[in-house]
CSV table of C-alpha atoms in Angstrom, one decimal:
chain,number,residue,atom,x,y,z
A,8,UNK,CA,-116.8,122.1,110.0
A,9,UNK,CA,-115.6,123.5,113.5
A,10,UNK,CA,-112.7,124.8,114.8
A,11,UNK,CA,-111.1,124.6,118.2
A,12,UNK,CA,-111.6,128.5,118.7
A,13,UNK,CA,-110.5,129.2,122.3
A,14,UNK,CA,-106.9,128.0,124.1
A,15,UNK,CA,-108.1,124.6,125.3
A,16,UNK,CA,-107.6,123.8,129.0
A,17,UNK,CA,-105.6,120.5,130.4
A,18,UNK,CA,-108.5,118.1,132.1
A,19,UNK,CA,-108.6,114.7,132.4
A,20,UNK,CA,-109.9,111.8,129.8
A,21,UNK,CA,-113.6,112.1,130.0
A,22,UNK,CA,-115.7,108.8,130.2
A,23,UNK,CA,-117.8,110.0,127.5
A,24,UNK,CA,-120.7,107.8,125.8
A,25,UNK,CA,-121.5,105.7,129.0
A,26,UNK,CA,-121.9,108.2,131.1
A,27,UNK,CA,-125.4,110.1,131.8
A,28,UNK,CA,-127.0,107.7,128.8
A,29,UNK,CA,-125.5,109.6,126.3
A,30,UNK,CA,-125.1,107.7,122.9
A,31,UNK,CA,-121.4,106.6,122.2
A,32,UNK,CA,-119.7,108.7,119.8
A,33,UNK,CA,-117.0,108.0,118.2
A,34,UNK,CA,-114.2,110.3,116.6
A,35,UNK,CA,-110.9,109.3,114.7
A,36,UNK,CA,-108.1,112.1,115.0
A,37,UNK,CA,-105.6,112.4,112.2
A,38,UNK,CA,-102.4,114.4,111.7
A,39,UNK,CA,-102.0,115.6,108.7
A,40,UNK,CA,-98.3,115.9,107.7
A,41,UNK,CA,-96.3,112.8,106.7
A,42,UNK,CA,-100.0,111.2,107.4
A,43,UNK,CA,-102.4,112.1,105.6
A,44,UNK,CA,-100.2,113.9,103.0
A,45,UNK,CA,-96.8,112.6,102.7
A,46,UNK,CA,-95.1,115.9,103.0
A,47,UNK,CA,-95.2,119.2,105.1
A,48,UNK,CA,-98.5,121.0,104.7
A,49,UNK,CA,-96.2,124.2,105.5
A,50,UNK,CA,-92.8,123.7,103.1
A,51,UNK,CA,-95.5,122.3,100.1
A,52,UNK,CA,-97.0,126.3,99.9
A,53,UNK,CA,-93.5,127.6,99.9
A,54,UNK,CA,-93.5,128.2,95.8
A,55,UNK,CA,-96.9,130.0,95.7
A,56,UNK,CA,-95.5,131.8,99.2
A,57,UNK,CA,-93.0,133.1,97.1
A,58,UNK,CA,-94.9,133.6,94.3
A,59,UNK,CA,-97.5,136.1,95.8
A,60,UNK,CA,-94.3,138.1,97.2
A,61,UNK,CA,-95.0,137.1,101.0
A,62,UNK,CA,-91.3,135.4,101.4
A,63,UNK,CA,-87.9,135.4,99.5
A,64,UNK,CA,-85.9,133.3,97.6
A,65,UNK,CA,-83.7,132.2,100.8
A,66,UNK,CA,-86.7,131.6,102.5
A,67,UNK,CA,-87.4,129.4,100.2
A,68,UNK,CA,-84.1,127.6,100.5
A,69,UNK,CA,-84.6,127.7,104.0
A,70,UNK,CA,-87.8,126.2,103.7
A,71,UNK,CA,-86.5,123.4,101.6
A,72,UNK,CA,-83.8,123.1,103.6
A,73,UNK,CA,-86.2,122.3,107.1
A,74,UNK,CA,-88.3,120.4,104.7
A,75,UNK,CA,-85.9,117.8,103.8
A,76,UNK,CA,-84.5,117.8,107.2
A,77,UNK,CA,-88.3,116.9,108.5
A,78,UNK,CA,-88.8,114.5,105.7
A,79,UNK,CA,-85.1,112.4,106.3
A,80,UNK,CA,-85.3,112.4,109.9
A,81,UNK,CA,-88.6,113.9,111.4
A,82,UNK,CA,-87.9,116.8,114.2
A,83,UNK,CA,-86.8,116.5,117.7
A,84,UNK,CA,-88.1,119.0,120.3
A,85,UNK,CA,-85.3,121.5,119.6
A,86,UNK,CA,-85.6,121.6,115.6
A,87,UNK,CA,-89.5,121.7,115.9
A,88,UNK,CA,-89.4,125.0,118.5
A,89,UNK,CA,-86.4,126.3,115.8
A,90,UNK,CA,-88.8,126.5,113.1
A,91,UNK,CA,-91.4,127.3,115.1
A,92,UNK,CA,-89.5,130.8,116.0
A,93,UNK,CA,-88.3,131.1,112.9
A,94,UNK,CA,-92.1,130.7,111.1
A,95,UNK,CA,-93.9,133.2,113.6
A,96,UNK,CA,-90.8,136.0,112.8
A,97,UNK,CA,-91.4,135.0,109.2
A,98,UNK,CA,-95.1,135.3,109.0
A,99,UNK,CA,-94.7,138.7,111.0
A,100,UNK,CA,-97.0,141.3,109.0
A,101,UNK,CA,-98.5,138.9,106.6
A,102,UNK,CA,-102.2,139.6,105.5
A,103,UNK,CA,-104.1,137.2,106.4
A,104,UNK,CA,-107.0,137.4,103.3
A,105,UNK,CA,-103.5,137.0,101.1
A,106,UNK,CA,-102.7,134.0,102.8
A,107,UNK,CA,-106.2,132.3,102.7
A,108,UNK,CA,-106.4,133.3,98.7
A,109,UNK,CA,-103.0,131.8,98.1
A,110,UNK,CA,-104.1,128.3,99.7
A,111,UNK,CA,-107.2,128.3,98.6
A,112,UNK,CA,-106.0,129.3,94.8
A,113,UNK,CA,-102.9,126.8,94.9
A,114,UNK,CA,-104.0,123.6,97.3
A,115,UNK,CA,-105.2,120.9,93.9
A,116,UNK,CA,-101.5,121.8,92.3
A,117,UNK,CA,-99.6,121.3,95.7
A,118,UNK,CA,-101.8,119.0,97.8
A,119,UNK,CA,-103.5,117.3,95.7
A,120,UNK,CA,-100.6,115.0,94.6
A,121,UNK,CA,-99.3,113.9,97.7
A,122,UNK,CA,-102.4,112.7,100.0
A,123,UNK,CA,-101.7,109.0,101.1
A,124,UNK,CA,-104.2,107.0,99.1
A,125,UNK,CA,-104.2,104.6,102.7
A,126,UNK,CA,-105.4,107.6,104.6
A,127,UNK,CA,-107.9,108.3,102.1
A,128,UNK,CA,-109.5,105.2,102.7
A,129,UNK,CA,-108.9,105.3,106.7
A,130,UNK,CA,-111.3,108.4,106.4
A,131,UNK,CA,-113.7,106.9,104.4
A,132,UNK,CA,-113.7,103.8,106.3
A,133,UNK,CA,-114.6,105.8,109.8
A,134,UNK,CA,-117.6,108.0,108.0
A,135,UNK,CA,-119.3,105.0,106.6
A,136,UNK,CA,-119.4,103.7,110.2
A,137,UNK,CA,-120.4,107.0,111.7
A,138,UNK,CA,-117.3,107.9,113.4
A,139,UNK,CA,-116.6,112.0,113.4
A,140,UNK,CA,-112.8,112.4,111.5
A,141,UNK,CA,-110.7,115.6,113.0
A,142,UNK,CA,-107.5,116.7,111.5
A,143,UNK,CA,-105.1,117.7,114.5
A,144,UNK,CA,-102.1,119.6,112.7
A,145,UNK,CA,-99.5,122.0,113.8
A,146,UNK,CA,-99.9,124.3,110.7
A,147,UNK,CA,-101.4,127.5,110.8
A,148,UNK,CA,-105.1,126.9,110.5
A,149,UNK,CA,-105.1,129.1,107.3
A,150,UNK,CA,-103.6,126.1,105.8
A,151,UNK,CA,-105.1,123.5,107.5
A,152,UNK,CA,-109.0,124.7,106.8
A,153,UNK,CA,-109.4,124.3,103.6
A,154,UNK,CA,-107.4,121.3,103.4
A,155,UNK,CA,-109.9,120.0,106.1
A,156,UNK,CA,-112.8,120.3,104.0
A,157,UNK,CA,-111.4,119.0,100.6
A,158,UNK,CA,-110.6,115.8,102.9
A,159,UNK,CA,-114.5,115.9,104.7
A,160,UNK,CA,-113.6,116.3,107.9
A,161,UNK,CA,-116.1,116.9,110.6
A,162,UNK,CA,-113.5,119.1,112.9
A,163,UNK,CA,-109.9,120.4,112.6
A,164,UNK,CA,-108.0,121.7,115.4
A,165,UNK,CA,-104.6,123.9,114.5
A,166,UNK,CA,-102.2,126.2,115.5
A,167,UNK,CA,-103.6,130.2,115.5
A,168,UNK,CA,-101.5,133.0,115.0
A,169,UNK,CA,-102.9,136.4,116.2
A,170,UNK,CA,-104.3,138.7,114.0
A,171,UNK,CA,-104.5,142.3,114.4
A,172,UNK,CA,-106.5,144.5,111.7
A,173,UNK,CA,-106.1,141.3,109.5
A,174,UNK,CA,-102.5,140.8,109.4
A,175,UNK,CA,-100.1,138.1,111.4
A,176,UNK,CA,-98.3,140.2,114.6
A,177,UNK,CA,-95.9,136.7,115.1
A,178,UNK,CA,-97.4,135.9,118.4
A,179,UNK,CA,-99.3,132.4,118.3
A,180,UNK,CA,-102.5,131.7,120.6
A,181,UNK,CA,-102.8,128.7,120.4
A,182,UNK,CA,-99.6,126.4,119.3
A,183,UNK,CA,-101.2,122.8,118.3
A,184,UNK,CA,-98.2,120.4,118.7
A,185,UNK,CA,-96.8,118.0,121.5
A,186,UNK,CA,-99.0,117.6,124.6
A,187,UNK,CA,-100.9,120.7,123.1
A,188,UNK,CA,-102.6,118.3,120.6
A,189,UNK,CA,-103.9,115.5,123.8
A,190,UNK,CA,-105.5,118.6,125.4
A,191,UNK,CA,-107.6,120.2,122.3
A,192,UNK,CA,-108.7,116.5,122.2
A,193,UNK,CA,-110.2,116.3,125.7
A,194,UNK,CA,-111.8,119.4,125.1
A,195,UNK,CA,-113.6,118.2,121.7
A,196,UNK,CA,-114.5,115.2,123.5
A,197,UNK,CA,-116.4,117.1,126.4
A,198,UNK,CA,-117.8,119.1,123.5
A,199,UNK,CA,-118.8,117.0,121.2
A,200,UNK,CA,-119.4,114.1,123.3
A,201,UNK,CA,-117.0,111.2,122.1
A,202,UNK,CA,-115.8,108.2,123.7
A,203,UNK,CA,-111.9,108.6,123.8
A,204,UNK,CA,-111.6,104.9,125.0
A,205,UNK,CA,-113.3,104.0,121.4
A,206,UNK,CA,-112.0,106.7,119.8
A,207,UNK,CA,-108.6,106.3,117.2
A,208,UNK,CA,-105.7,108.6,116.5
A,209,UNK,CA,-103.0,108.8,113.8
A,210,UNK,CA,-99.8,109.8,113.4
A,211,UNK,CA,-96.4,109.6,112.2
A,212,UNK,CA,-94.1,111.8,115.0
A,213,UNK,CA,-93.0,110.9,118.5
A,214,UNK,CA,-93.5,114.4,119.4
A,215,UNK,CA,-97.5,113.1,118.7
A,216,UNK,CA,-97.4,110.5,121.5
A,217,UNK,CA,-99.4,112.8,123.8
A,218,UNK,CA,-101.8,112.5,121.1
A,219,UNK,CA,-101.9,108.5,120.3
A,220,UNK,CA,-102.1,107.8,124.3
A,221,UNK,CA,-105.2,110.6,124.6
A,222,UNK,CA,-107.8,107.4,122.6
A,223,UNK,CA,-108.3,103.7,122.7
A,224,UNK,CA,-106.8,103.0,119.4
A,225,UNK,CA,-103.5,104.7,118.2
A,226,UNK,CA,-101.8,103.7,115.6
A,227,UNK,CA,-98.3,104.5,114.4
A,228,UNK,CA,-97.9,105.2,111.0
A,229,UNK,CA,-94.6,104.9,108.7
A,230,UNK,CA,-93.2,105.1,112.6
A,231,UNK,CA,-89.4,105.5,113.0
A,232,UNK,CA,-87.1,103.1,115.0
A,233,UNK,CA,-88.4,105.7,118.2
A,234,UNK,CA,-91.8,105.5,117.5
A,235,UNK,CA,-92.1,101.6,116.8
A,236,UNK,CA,-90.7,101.2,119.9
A,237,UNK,CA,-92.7,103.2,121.7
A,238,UNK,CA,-96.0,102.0,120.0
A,239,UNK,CA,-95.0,98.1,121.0
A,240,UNK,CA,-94.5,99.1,124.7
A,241,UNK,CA,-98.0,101.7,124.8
A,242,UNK,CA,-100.0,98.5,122.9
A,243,UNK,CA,-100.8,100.9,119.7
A,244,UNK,CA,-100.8,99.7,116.3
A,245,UNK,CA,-98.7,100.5,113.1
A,246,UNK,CA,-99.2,101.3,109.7
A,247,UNK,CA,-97.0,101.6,107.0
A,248,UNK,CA,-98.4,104.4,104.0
A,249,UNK,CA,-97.4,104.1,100.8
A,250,UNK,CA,-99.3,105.4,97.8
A,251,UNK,CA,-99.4,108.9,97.5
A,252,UNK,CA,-102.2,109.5,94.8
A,253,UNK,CA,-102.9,112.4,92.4
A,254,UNK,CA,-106.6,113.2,93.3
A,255,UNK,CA,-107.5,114.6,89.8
A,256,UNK,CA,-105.3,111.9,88.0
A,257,UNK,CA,-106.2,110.5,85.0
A,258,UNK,CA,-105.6,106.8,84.6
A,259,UNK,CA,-103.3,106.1,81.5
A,260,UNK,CA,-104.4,102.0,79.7
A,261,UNK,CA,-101.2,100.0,81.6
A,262,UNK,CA,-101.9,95.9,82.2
A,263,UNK,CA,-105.3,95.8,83.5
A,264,UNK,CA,-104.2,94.6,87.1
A,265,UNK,CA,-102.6,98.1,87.5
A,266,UNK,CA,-105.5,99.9,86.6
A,267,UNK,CA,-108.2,97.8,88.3
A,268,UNK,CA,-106.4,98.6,91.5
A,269,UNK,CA,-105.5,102.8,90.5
A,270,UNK,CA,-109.3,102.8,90.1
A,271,UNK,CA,-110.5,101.2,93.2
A,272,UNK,CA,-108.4,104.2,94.8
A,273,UNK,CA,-109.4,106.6,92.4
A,274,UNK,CA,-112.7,105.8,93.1
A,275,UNK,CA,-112.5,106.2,96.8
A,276,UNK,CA,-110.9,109.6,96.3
A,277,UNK,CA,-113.5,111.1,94.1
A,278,UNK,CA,-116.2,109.3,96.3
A,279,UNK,CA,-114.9,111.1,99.5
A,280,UNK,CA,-113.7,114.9,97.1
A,281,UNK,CA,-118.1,114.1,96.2
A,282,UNK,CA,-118.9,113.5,100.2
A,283,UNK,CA,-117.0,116.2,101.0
A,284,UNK,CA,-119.0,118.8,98.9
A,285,UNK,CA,-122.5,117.2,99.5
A,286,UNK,CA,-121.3,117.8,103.9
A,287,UNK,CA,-120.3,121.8,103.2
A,288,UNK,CA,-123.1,122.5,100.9
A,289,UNK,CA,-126.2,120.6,103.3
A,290,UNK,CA,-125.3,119.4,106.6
A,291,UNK,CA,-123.2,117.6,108.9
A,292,UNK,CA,-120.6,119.3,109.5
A,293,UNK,CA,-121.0,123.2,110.9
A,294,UNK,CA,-118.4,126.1,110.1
């Protein structure tokens, strides 16, 4: 799996595939939070955050607080650059192998339950027919790594906070949100090739229409009254998720209907958790 490792530049949508006989690749771009998983990738590590003595107890009520905010309502400009201040002051001094370890120790109990089953399958879907899948989340990409590779993704891009002698200073390099997100696309595409007229992108938040208007195919998903409106007049495509899945579950014997169905998504879950590990461990994707 790659990373996005330098402050991409603004450029324009490149004709990829078509142009100098190059093969037409393919990429799909998901967000992660309230997409992918339904809840914020950040506020779910809060507990173990607290646990391994990086935050407080009000922090924790603060975190809540934002988080249900963000879940009611979603976050306008204003709220999003709010936390965004308050995060980088938060993280200030943090070590960074604590972090990673904490994540890494605590992302089946906290992640694990709430990944959109639907998503799941979007992934899956776009491997089997060769397409690359990115995650494109604003979390710190501490967070969103490993939860990159559980999923099989091909790429991720995220925000990076600067690290001096392996702890957080509060600055941010590279901020992965709002028009941020369209750019670090471009620049994958002239990397890696892909079409961006064939190429698909999901997400739940307005603040991600930079992102859905970058490919040929956005979608909307669960989209507020803004977002609807704005994916009918831009020609995108909506979605509605509703099956947050336990990926480790084990099926209790209900009427048989029920757990035909649980199994078919089971199934696809372990299938992709299995695709995942076989990519990291021989080839296909490159850290």
């Amino acid at each position: 799996m790659t990373h996005l490792q330098d402050s991409p530049q603004p450029g324009h949508r490149p004709a990829t595939g078509a142009r100098e006989g190059r093969p037409r690749k393919v990429a799909a771009f998901f967000d992660l939070d309230k997409t992918i998983i339904a809840t914020s990738s950040t506020a779910a590590f809060s507990k173990p955050f607290y646990a391994g003595g990086l935050i407080s107890r009000g922090d924790v009520l603060r975190s809540a607080y934002a988080h249900f905010l963000y879940m009611v309502g979603g976050a306008d400009a204003d709220q999003t650059e709010r936390m965004r201040s308050h995060l980088s002051a938060l993280v200030t001094g943090w070590d960074v192998r604590t972090v990673s370890q904490i994540v890494e120790e605590t992302l089946h109990e906290y992640i694990d339950p709430v990944v959109y089953a639907e998503a799941v399958e979007l992934i899956v879907s776009h491997h089997d027919r060769g397409h690359d899948v990115v995650i494109v989340s604003a979390s710190g990409s501490e967070v969103v790594e490993p939860i990159a590779a559980v999923l099989g993704a091909d790429h991720y891009v995220a925000t990076r906070m600067e690290i001096v002698e392996g702890r957080y200073t509060g600055d941010i390099d590279f901020y992965a949100y709002g028009e941020n997100k369209a750019v670090a696309i471009r620049e994958l595409a002239e990397t890696h090739g892909y079409d961006l007229d064939a190429s698909y992108a999901y997400s739940d938040s307005i603040t991600d229409a930079p992102m859905l208007g970058a490919v040929g195919h956005g979608f909307a998903v669960n989209p507020d009254r803004t977002l609807r409106r704005l994916a009918g007049e831009s020609g995108w495509g909506t979605l509605t998720f509703t099956r947050p899945v336990t990926l480790r579950t084990q099926l209790s014997p209900p009427r048989t209907a029920a757990v035909v169905g649980g199994a078919v998504v089971l199934a696809v879950v372990g299938w992709l958790v299995w695709r995942a590990a076989r990519r990291r461990s021989g080839g296909g994707t490159d850290r």
